[in-house]
Tab-separated table of C-alpha atoms in Angstrom:
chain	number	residue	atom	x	y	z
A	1	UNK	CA	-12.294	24.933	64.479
A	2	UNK	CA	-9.922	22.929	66.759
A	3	UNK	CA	-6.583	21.499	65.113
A	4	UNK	CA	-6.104	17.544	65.179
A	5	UNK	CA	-2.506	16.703	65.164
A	6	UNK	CA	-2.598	14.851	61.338
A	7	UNK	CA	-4.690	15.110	58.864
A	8	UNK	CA	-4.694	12.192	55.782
A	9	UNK	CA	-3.792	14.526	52.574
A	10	UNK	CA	-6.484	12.132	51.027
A	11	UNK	CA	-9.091	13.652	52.973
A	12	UNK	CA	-8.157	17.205	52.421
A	13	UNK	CA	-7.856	16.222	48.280
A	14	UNK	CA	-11.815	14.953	49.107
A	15	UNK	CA	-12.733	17.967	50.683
A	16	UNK	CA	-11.056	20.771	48.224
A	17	UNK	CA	-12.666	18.135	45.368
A	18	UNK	CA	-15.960	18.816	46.296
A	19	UNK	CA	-15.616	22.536	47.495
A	20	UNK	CA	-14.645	22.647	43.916
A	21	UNK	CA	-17.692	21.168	42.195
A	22	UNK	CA	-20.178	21.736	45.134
A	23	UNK	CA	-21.432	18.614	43.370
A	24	UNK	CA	-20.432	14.848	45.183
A	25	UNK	CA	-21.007	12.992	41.996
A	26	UNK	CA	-19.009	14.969	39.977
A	27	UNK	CA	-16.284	15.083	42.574
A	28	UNK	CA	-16.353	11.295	42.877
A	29	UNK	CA	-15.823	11.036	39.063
A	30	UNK	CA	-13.099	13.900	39.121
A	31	UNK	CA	-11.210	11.356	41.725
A	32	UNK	CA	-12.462	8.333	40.047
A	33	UNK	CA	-13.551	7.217	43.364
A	34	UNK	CA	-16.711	5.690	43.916
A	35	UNK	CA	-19.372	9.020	45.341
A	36	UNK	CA	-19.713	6.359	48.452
A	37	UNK	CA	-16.458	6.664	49.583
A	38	UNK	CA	-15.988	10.345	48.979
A	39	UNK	CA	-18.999	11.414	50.917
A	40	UNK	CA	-16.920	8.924	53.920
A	41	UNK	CA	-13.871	10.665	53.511
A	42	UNK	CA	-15.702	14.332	53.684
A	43	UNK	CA	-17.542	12.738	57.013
A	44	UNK	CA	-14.300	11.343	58.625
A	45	UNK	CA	-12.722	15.137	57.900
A	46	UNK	CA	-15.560	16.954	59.293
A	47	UNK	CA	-15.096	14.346	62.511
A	48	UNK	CA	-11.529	14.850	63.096
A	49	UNK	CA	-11.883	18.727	62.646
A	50	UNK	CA	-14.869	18.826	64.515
A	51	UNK	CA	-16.927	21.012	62.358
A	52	UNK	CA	-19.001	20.917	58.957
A	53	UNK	CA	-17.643	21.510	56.228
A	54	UNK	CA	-20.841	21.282	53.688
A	55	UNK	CA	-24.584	22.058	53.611
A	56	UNK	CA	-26.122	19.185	51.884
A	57	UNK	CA	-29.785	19.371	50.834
A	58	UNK	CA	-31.342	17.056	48.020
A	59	UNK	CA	-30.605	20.142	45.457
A	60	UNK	CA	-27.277	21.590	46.039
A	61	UNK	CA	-24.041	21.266	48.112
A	62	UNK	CA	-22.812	24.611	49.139
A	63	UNK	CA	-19.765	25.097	51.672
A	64	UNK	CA	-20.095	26.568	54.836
A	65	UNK	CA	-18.265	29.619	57.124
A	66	UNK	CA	-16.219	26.878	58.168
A	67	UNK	CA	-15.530	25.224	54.953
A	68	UNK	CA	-14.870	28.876	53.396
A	69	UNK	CA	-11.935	29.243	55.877
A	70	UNK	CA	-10.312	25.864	55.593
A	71	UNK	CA	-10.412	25.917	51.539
A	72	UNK	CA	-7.398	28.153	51.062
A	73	UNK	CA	-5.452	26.128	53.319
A	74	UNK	CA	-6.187	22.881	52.104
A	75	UNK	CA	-4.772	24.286	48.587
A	76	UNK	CA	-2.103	25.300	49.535
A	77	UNK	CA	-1.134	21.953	51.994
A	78	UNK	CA	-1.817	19.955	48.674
A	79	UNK	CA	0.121	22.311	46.088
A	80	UNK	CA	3.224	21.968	48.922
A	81	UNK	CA	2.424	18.013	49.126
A	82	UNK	CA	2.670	17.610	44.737
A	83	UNK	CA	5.841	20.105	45.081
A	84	UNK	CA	7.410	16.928	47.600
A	85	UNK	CA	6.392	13.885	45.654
A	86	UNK	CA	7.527	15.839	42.271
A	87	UNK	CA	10.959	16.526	43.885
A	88	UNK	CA	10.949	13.054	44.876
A	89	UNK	CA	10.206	11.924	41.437
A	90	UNK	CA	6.275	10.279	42.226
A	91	UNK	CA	3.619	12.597	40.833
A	92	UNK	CA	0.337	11.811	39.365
A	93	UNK	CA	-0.111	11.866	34.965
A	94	UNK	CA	-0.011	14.944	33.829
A	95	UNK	CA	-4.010	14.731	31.326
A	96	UNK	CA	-3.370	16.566	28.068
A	97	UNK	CA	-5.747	16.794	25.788
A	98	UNK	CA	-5.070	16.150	21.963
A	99	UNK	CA	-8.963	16.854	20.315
A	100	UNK	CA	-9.416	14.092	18.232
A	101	UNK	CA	-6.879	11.378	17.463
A	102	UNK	CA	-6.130	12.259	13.938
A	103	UNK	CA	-5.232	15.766	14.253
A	104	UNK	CA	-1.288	15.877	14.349
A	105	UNK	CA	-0.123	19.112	15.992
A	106	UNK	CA	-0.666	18.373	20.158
A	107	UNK	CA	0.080	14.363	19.151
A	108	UNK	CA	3.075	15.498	17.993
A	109	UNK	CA	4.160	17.615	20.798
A	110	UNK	CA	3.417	14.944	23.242
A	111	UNK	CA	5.331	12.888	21.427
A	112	UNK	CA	8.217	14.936	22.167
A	113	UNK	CA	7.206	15.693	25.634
A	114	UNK	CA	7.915	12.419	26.218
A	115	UNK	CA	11.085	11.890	24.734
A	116	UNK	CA	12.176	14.008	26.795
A	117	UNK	CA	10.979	13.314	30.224
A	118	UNK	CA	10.695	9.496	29.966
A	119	UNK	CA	10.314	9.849	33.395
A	120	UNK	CA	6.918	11.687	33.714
A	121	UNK	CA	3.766	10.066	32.635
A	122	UNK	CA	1.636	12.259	30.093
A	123	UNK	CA	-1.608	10.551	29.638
A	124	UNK	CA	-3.706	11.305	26.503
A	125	UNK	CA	-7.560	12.813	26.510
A	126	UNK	CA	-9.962	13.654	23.221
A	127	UNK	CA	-12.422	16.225	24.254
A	128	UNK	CA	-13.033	17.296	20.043
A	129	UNK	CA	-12.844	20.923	21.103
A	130	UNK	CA	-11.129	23.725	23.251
A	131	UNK	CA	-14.117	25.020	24.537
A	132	UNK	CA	-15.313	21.906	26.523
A	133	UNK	CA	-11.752	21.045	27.680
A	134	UNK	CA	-11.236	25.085	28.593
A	135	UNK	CA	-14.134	23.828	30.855
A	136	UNK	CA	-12.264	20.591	32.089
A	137	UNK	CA	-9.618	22.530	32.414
A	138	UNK	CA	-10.836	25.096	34.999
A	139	UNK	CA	-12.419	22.272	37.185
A	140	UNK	CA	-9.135	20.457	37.303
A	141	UNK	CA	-10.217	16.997	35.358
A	142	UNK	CA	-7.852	18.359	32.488
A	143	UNK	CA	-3.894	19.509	32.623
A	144	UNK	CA	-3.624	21.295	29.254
A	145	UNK	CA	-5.100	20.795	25.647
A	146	UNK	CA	-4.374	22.429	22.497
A	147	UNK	CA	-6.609	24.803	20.126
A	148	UNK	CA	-7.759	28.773	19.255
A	149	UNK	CA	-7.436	30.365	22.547
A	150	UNK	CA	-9.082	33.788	20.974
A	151	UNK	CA	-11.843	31.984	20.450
A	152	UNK	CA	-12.519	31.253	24.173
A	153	UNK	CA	-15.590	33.122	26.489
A	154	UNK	CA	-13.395	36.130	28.896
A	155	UNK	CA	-14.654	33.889	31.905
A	156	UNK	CA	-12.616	30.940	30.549
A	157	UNK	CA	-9.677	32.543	29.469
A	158	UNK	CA	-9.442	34.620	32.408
A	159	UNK	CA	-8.708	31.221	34.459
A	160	UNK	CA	-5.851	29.596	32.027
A	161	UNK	CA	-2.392	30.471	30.424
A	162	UNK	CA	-1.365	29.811	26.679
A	163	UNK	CA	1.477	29.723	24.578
A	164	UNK	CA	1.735	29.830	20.746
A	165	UNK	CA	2.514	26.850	19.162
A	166	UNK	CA	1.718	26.553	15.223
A	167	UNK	CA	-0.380	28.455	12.532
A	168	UNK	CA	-1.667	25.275	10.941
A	169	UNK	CA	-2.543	25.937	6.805
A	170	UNK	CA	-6.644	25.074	7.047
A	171	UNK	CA	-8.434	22.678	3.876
A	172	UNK	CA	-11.702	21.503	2.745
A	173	UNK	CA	-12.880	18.438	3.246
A	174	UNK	CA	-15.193	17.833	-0.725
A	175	UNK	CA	-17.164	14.853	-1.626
A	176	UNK	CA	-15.498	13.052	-3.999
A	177	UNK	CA	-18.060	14.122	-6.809
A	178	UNK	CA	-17.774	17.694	-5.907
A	179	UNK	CA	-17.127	20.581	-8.027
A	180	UNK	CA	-13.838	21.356	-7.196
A	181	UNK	CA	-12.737	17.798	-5.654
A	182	UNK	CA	-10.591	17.588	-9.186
A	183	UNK	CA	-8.447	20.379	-8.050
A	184	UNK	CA	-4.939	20.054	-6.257
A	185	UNK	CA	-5.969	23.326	-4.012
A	186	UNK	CA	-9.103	25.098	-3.935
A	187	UNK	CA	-8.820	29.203	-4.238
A	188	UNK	CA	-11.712	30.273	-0.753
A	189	UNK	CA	-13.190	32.311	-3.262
A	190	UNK	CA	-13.686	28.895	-5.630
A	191	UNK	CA	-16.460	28.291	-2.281
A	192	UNK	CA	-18.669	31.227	-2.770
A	193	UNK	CA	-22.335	30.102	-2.907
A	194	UNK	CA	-21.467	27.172	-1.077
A	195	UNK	CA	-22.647	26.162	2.772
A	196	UNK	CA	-19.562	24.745	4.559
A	197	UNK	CA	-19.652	22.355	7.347
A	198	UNK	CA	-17.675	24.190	10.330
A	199	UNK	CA	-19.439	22.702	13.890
A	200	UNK	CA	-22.302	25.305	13.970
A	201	UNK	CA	-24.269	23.733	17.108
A	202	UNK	CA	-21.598	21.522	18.355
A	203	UNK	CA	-21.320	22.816	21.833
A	204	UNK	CA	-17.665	21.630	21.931
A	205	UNK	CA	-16.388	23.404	19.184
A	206	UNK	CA	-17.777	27.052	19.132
A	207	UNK	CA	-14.206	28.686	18.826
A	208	UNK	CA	-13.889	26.490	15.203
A	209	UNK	CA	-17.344	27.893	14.019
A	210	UNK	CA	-16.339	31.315	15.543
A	211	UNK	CA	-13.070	31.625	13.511
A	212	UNK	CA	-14.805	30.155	9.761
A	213	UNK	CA	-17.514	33.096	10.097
A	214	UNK	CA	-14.569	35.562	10.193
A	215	UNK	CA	-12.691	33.588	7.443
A	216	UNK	CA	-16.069	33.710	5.790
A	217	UNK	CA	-16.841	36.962	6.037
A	218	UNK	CA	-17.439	39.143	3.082
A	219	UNK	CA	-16.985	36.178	0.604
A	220	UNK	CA	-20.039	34.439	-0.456
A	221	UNK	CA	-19.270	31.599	1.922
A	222	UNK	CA	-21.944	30.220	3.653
A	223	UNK	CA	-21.554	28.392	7.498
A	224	UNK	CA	-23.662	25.275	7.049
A	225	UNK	CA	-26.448	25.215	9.675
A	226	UNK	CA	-26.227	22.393	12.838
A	227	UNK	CA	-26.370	18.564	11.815
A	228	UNK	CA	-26.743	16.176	14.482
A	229	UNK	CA	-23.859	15.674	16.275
A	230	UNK	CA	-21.871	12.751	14.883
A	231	UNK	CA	-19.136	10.725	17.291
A	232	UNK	CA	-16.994	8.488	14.955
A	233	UNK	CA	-15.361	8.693	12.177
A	234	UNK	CA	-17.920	6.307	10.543
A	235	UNK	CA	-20.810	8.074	11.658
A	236	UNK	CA	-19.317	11.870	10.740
A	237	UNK	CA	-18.971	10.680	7.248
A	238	UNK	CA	-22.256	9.313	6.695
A	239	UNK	CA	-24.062	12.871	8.113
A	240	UNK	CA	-21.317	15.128	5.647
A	241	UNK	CA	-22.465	12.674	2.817
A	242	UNK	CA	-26.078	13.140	3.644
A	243	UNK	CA	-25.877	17.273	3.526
A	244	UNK	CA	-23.373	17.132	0.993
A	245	UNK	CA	-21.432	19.835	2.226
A	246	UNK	CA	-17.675	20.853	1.900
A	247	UNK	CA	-15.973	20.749	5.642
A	248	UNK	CA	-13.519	23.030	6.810
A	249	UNK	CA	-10.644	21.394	8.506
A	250	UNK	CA	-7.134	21.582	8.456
A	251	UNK	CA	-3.672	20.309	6.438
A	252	UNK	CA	-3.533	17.237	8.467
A	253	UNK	CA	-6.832	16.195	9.098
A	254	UNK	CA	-6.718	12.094	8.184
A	255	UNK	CA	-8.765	11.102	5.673
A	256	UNK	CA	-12.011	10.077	5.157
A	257	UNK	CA	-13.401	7.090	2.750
A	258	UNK	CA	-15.177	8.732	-0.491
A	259	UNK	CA	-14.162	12.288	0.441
A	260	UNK	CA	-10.806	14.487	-0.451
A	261	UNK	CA	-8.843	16.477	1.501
A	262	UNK	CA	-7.867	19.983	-0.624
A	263	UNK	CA	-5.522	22.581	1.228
A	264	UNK	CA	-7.267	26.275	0.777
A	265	UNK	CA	-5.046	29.283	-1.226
A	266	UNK	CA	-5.547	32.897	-2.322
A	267	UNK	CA	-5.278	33.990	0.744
A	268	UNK	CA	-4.041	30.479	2.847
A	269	UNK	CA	-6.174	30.638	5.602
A	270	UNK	CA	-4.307	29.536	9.162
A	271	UNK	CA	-5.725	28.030	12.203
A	272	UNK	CA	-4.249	29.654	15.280
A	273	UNK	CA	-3.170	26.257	18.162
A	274	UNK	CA	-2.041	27.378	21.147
A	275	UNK	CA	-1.066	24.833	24.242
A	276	UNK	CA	-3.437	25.759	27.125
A	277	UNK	CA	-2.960	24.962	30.657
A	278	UNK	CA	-4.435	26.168	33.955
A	279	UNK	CA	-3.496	28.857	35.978
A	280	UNK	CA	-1.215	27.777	38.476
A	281	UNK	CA	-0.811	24.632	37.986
A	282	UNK	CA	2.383	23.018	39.174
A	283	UNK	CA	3.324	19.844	37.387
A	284	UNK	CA	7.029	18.644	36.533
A	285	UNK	CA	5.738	17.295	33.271
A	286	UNK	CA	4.374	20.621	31.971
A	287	UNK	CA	7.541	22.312	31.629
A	288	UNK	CA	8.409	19.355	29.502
A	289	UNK	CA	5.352	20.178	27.262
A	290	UNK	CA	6.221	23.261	26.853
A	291	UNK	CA	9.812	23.236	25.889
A	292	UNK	CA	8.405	20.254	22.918
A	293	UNK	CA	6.036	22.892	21.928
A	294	UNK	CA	8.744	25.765	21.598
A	295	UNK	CA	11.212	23.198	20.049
A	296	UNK	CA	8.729	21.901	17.540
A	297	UNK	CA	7.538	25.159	16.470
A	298	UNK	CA	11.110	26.671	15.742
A	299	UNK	CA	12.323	23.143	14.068
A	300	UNK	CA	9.139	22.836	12.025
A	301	UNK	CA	8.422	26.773	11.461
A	302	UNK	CA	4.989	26.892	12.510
A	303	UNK	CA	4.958	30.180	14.335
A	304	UNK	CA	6.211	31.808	10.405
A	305	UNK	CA	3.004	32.762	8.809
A	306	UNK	CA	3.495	32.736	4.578
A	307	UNK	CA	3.362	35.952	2.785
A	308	UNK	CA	-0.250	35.141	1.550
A	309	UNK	CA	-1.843	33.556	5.202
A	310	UNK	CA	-4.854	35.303	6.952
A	311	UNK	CA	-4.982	35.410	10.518
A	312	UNK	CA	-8.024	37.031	12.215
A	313	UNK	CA	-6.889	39.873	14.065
A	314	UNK	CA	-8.372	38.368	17.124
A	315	UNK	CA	-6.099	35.719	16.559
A	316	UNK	CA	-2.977	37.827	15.495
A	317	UNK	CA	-3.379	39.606	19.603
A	318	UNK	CA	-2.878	36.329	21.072
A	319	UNK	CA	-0.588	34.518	19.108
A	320	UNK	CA	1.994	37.691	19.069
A	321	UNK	CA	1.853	37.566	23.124
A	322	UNK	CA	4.770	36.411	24.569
C-alpha cells in the first residue's frame, strides 16, 4: 500500500466509520453526512492510497486485506488527532444519554457536569433503555448513558466501563381507582395476585423487565405480558389505562394524568443506575461526568442502601466494584 504524503483526517474518520458498521447508510447517519458524500470520501481515500479498502456487493460491505491493515492505524491517528483538539480546547459534544426526559438521576448529573466544565459541550440523547443505548454505545453513536449495567448481555458489557452512581427507591405507578391507590406506600406483598406492567417485549428495556422478575420472584407478583409499544407520554397512559395494570417505576418518575405514583416498602426495593461509557473512549468532558456522578452520589447518599432495601445479588456484584 504506498504512503501519500497527507492524508485529510476526514477521510480516515469516513473510512474507520464504515469499517465500523460495514454498512454505508448507517455510517452516513453515524456522521450525519449525507451516504453520497461518504461513499466520495471512502473513493477519494482508496485513490490517494492506491488500494481498496471495501468489497461492496448489493448485500454487504465487508473490508478487505488491505482495509484490515490500515484500520488499526487509522484509530489510533484519530484517537491522537481528538487528544490535540481536546488539549487545544475544540472537541466534538460529548452524547449522553438520559432515558427518558422525566427520569431525574442522569439529568441531574449532567446538570452538574456542566457546571463544572462550562467549557465542554454535553449534548442530551433519550434512548428509553440501557440495552439499546449499550448498543449505541458500542458502535460509537452514543458517549455514555445511565441504567442497570447487571442487566446487560456478556457481549455488551464486555465492550463498556461503569461506575456506580445511585440505588434509586423503585414505586408503582396505580390507576387512580385502584385498590391500593388510597395508600401513602404500598407494602410489594400488598401486589400479590396482581400483573404489573414492567416492559416485557420492549426490546429497549429488557434489563428493567429482567430485574422486576427477580424482585418478583417468590411473591405472587405477576410480570404483565407485552402491550404495544407506546412512545409518548400521552400514548403510554392511554395503553396502562386500557390493561389496567399497576407499573413499576421508580421514586421520581413524573407523573401521569389519572394515575398515582406510590413508593414500594417491606422490603424497599432499589433500582441499581450506573453511568456507562465505552471502552476507551477519550473525551475531556467525561471526566467531568464522572466526578458529578461521584459528587452527587456522596452529597445526596445514593450509593447508602436503607436497612430494609433489596438489591438483587446480580446487582449487589456490580455496584460494590470499584
Amino acid at each position: 500500500m504506498p504512503a501519500p504524503a497527507h492524508l485529510d483526517p476526514r477521510l480516515l474518520r469516513a473510512f474507520v466509520t464504515v469499517a465500523e458498521e460495514l454498512h454505508f447508510t448507517r455510517a452516513a447517519m453515524r456522521l450525519y453526512v449525507a451516504q453520497q458524500a461518504l461513499s466520495r470520501d471512502v473513493r477519494r481515500l482508496e485513490r490517494e492510497l492506491g488500494s481498496e479498502l471495501f468489497v461492496r456487493t448489493t448485500r454487504q460491505v465487508t473490508l478487505t486485506p488491505d482495509g484490515e491493515r490500515l484500520l488499526p492505524y487509522a484509530r489510533r491517528a484519530l484517537a491522537a488527532q481528538d487528544d490535540l483538539l481536546a488539549a487545544a480546547g475544540r472537541t466534538r459534544p460529548l452524547l449522553v444519554d438520559l432515558n427518558s426526559p422525566g427520569l431525574a438521576t442522569g439529568r441531574r448529573v449532567l446538570h452538574r457536569a456542566r457546571e463544572l466544565g462550562p467549557g465542554h459541550e454535553l449534548m442530551a440523547r433519550y434512548e428509553s433503555g440501557l440495552t439499546w443505548a449499550a448498543g449505541e454505545l458500542t458502535a460509537g453513536r452514543l458517549d455514555a448513558s445511565f441504567g442497570r449495567f447487571a442487566g446487560l448481555p456478556a457481549v455488551l458489557k464486555a465492550g463498556l466501563d461503569q461506575q456506580p452512581v445511585r440505588y434509586e427507591p423503585m414505586a408503582v405507578i396505580l390507576p387512580e381507582g385502584h385498590r391500593l391507590a388510597a395508600l401513602a406506600e404500598v407494602p410489594l406483598d400488598a401486589l400479590a395476585g396482581e400483573a404489573v406492567y414492567a416492559g416485557a417485549g420492549n426490546p429497549r428495556t429488557p434489563e428493567w423487565t429482567d430485574l422486576a422478575g427477580l424482585l418478583f420472584e417468590g411473591r405472587g407478583i405477576d410480570v404483565a405480558p407485552p402491550v404495544p409499544l407506546a412512545v409518548g407520554d400521552e400514548e403510554f397512559q392511554r395503553i396502562m389505562a386500557r390493561t389496567g395494570h399497576p407499573v413499576l417505576a421508580v421514586v421520581d418518575f413524573p407523573p401521569l394524568p389519572s394515575m398515582v405514583l406510590r413508593p414500594l416498602v417491606d422490603p424497599v426495593p432499589l433500582s441499581p443506575v450506573s453511568l456507562v461509557w465505552r471502552k476507551g473512549l477519550i473525551h475531556p468532558a467525561l471526566e467531568g461526568l464522572r466526578r458529578a456522578a461521584s459528587d452527587m452520589a456522596a452529597e445526596e447518599g445514593w450509593l447508602c442502601r436503607p436497612a430494609n432495601g433489596w438489591v438483587s445479588d446480580s446487582d449487589l456484584d456490580v455496584m460494590s466494584s470499584p
